[in-house]
mmCIF file of C-alpha atoms in Angstrom:
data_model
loop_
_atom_site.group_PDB
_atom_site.id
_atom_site.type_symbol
_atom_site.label_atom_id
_atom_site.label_comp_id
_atom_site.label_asym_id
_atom_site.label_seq_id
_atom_site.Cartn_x
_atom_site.Cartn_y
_atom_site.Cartn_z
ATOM 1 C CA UNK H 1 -42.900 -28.600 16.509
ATOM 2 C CA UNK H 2 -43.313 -25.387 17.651
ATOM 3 C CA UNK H 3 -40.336 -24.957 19.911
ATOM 4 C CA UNK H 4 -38.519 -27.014 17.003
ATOM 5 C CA UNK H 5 -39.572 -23.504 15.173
ATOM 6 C CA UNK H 6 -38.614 -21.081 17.794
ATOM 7 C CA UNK H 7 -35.358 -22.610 18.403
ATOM 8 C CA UNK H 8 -33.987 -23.088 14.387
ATOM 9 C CA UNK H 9 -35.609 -19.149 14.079
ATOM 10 C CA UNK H 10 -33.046 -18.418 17.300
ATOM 11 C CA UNK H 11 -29.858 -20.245 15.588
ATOM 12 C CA UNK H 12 -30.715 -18.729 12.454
ATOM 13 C CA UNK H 13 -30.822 -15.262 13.925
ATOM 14 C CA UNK H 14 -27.463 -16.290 15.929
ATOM 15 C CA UNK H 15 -25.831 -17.406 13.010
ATOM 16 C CA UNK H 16 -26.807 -14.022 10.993
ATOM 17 C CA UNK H 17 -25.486 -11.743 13.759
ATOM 18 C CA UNK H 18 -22.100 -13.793 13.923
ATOM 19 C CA UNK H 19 -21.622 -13.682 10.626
ATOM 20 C CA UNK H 20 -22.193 -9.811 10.667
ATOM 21 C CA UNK H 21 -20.256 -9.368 13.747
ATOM 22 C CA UNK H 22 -17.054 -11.696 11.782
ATOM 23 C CA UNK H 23 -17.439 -8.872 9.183
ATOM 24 C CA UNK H 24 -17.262 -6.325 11.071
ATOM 25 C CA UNK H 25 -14.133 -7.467 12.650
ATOM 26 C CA UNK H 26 -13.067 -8.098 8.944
ATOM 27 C CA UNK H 27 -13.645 -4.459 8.017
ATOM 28 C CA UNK H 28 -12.071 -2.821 10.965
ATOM 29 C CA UNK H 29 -8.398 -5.183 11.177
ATOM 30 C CA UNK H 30 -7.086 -2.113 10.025
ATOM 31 C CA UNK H 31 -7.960 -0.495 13.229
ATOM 32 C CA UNK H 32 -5.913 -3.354 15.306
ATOM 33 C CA UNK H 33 -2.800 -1.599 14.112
ATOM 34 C CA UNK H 34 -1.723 2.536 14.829
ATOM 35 C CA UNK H 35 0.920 4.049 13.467
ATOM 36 C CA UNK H 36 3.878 6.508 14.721
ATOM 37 C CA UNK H 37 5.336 9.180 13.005
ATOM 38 C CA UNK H 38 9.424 8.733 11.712
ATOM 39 C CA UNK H 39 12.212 10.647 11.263
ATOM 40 C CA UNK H 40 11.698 10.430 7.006
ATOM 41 C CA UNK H 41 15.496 12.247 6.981
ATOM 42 C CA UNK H 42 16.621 8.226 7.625
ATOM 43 C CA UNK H 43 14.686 6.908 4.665
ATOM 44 C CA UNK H 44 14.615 6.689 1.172
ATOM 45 C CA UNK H 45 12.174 4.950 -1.755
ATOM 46 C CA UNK H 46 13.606 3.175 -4.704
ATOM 47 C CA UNK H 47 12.704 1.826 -7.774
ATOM 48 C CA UNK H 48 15.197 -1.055 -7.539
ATOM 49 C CA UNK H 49 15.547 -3.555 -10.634
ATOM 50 C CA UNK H 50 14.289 -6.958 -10.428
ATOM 51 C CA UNK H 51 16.924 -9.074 -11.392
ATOM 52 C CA UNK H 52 19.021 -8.054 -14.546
ATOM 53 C CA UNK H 53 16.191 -6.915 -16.618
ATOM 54 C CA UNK H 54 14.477 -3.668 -17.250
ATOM 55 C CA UNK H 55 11.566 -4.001 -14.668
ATOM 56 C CA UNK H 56 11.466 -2.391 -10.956
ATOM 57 C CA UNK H 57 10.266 -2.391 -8.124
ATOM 58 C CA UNK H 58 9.648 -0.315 -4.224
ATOM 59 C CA UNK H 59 12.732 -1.080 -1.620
ATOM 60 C CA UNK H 60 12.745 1.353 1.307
ATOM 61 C CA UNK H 61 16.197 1.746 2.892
ATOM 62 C CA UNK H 62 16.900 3.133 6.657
ATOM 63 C CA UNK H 63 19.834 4.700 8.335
ATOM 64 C CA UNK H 64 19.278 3.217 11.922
ATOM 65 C CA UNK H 65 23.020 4.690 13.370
ATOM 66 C CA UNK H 66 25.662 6.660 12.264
ATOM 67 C CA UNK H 67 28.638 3.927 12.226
ATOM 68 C CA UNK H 68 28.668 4.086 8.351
ATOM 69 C CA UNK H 69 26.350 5.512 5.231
ATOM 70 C CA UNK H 70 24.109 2.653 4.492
ATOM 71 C CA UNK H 71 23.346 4.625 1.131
ATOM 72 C CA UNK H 72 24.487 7.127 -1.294
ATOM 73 C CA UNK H 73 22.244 9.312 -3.499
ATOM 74 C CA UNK H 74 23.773 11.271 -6.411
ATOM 75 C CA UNK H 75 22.055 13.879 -8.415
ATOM 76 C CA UNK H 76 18.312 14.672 -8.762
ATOM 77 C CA UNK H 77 15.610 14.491 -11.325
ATOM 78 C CA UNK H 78 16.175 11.785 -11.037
ATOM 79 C CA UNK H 79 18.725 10.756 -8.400
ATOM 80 C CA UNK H 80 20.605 7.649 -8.889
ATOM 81 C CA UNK H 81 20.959 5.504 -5.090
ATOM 82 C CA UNK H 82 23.973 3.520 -4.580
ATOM 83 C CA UNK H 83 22.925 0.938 -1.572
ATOM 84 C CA UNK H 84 26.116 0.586 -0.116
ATOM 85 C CA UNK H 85 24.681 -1.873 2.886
ATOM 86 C CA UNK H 86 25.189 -4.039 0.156
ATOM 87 C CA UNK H 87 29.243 -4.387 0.788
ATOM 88 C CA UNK H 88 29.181 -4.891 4.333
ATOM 89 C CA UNK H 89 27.529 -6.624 7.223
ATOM 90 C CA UNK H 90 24.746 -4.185 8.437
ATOM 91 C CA UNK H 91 23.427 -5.326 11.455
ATOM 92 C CA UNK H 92 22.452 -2.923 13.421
ATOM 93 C CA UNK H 93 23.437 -0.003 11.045
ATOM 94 C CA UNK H 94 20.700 -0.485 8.011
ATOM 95 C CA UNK H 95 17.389 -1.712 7.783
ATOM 96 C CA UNK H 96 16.172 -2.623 4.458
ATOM 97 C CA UNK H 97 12.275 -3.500 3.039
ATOM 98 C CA UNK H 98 11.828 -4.922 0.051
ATOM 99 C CA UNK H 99 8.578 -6.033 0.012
ATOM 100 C CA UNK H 100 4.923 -6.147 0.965
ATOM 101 C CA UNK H 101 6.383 -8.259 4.071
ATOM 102 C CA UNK H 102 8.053 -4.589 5.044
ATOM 103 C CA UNK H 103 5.944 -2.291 3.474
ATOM 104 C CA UNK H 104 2.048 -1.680 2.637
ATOM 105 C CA UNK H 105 -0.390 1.217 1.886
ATOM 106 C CA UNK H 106 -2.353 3.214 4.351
ATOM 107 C CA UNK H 107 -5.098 5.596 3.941
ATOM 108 C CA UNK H 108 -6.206 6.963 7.178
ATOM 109 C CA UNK H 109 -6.909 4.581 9.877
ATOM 110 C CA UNK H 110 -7.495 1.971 7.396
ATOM 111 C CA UNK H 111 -4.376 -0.516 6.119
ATOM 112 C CA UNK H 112 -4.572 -1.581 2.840
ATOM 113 C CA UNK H 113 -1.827 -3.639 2.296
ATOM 114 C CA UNK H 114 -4.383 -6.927 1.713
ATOM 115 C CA UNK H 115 -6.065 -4.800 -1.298
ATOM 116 C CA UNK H 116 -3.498 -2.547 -2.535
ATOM 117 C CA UNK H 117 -0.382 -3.078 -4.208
ATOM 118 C CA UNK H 118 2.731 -0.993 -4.322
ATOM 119 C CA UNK H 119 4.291 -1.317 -8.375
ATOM 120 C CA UNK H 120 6.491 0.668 -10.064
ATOM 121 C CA UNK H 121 5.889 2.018 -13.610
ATOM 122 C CA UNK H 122 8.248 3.327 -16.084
ATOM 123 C CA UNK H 123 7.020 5.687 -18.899
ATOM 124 C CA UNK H 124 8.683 7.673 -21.624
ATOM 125 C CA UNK H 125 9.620 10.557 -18.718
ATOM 126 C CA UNK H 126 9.192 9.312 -15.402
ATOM 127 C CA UNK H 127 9.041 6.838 -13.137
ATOM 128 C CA UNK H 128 5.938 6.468 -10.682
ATOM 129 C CA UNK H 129 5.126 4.194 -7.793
ATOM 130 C CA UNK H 130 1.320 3.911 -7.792
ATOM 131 C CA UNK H 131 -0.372 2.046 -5.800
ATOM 132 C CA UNK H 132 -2.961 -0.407 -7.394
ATOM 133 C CA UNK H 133 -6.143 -1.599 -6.149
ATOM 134 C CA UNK H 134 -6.093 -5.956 -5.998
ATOM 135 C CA UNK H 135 -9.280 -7.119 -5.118
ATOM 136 C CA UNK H 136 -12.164 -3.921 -6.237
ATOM 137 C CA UNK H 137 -10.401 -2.784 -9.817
ATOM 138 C CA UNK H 138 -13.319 0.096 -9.399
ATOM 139 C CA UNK H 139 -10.991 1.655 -6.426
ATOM 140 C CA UNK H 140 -8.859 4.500 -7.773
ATOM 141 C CA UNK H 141 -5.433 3.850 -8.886
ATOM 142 C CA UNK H 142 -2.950 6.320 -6.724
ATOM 143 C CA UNK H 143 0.286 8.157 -7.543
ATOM 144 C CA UNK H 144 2.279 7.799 -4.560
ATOM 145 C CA UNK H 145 5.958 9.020 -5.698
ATOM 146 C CA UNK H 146 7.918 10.012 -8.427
ATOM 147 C CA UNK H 147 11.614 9.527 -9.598
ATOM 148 C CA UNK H 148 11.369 13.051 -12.066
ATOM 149 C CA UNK H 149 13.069 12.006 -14.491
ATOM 150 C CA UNK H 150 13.423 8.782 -16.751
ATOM 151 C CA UNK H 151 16.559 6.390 -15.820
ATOM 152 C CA UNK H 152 18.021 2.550 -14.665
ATOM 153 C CA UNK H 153 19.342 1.420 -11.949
ATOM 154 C CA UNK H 154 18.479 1.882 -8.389
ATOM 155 C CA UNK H 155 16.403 5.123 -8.904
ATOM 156 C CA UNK H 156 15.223 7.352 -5.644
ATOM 157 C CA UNK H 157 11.531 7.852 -5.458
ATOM 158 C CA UNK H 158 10.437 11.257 -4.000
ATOM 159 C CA UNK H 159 7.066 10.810 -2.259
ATOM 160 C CA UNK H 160 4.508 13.316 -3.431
ATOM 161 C CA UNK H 161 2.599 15.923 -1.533
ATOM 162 C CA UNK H 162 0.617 14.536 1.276
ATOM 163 C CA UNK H 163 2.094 11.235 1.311
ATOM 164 C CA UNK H 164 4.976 10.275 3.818
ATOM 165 C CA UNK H 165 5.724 7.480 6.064
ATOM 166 C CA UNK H 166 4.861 6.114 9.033
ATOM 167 C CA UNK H 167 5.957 3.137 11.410
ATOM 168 C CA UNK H 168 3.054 0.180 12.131
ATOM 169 C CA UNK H 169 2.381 0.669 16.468
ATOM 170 C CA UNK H 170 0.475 -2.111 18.102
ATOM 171 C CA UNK H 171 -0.626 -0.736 21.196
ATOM 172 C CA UNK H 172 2.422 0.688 22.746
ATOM 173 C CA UNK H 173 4.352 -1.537 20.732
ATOM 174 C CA UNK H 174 6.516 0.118 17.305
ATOM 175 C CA UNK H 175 6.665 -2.679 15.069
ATOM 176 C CA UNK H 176 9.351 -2.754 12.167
ATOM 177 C CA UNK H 177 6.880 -2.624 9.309
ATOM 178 C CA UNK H 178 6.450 0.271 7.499
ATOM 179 C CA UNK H 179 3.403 2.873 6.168
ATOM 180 C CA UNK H 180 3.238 4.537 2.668
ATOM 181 C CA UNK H 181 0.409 6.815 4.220
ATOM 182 C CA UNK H 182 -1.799 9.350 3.132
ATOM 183 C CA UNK H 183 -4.564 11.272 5.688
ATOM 184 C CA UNK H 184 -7.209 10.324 2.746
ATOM 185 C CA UNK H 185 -7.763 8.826 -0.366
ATOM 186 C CA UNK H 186 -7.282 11.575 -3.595
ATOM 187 C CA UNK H 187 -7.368 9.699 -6.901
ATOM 188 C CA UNK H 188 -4.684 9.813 -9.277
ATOM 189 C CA UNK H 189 -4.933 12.564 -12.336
ATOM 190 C CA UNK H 190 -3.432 10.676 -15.260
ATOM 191 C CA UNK H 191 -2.653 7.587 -14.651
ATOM 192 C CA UNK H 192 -4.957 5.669 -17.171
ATOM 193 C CA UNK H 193 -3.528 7.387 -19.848
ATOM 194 C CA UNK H 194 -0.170 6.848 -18.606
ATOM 195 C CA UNK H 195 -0.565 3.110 -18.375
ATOM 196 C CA UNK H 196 -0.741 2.523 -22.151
ATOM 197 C CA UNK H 197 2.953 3.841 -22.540
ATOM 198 C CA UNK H 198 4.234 2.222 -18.857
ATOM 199 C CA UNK H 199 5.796 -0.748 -17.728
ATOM 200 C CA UNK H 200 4.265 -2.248 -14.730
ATOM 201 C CA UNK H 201 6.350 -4.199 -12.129
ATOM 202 C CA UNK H 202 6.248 -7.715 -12.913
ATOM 203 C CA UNK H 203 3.737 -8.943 -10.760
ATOM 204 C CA UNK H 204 4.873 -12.694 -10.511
ATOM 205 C CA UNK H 205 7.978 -11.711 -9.601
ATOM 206 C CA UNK H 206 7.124 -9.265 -6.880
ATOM 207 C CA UNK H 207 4.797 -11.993 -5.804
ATOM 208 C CA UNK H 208 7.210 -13.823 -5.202
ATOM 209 C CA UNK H 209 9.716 -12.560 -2.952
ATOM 210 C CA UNK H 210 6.812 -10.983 -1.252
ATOM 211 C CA UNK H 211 5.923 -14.792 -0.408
ATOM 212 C CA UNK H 212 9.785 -15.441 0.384
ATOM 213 C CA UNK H 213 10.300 -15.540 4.029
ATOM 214 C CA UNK H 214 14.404 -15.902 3.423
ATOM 215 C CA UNK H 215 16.421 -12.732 4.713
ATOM 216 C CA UNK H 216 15.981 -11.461 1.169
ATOM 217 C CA UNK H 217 12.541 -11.901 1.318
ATOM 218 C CA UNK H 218 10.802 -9.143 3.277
ATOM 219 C CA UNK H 219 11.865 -6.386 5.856
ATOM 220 C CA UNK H 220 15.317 -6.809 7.125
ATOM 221 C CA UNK H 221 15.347 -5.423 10.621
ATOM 222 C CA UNK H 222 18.130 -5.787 13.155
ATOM 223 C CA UNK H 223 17.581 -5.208 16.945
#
């Protein structure tokens, strides 16, 4: 009986450290990944519709090459982006990331993409991309760009100071996805009394192309 005693006390105690050791590893997958710095002249944020109605949401487009403009931005506060990839074949030329498949939050060395969500909010004089806490609603609620100005269409969001982008490294390895990244967490000043006048993204629809695998459905990178 005794060694019976000795020997559940040892798998208990195994157990216990595995399952604190399996946290840890939880806690620290942000770590797995690095990130490298990019050349933000090739990029821009924004606020795309969703379908034909009044809602938005966060595509990043990239000039890889020079062979032709893959986008056109006109005018400022706020400037109006006319995705021109979207009349030719642009492999090669364009990337484009349209959701959380291309793009997520990053604080630091910690990615957040699995509790944070990138939405875009329209109120009477702006529109924002925040970023939105998923899983701990006690997290703070983040302004991460701003078009400066009210409008529709395919609005250019300007990424506010500290913020900028970086590219997800593996090792040695540069992968295609992309950072929204910020060296450390500073709450957003005003966004719960924005939210009573804004329109958040629609969340089942950015759900779901976020879940869509398609070519429309996440990062489009060409080799």
């Amino acid at each position: 009986m005794a060694r019976l005693r000795i020997a559940a006390a040892a798998l208990a105690v195994f157990g216990s450290t595995l399952i604190t050791e399996l946290n840890s590893s939880v806690r620290a997958q942000g770590s797995l990944f690095t990130f490298a710095d990019v050349d933000e002249s090739k990029f821009v944020l924004v606020a795309a519709p969703i379908g034909s109605g009044p809602r938005s949401q966060l595509n990043i487009y990239e000039q890889r090459t020079s062979a032709r403009p893959c986008y056109e931005v006109k005018g400022s506060a706020p400037a109006v982006v006319d995705p021109l990839m979207a009349t030719f074949d642009f492999t090669g030329i364009c990337n484009r990331y349209i959701d959380g498949n291309g793009y997520s939050l990053r604080i630091g060395g910690d990615d957040l993409g699995t509790r944070y969500r990138l939405s875009v909010i329209k109120t009477a004089d702006d529109i924002e991309l925040i970023a939105v806490p998923t899983k701990n609603q006690a997290q703070p609620t983040l302004v991460v760009a701003k078009a400066g100005g009210p409008g529709n269409g395919f609005i250019q969001l300007v990424l506010e100071p500290g913020w900028s982008l970086k590219r997800r490294q593996y090792g040695t390895k540069t992968l295609g996805h992309l950072y929204v990244y910020r060296d450390a967490i500073q709450p957003a000043a005003g966004v719960e009394e924005q939210s009573a006048d804004a329109e958040p993204a629609d969340a089942e629809a950015a759900d779901a192309e976020a879940a869509d695998t398609t070519q429309d459905g996440g990062a489009e990178m060409t080799p």
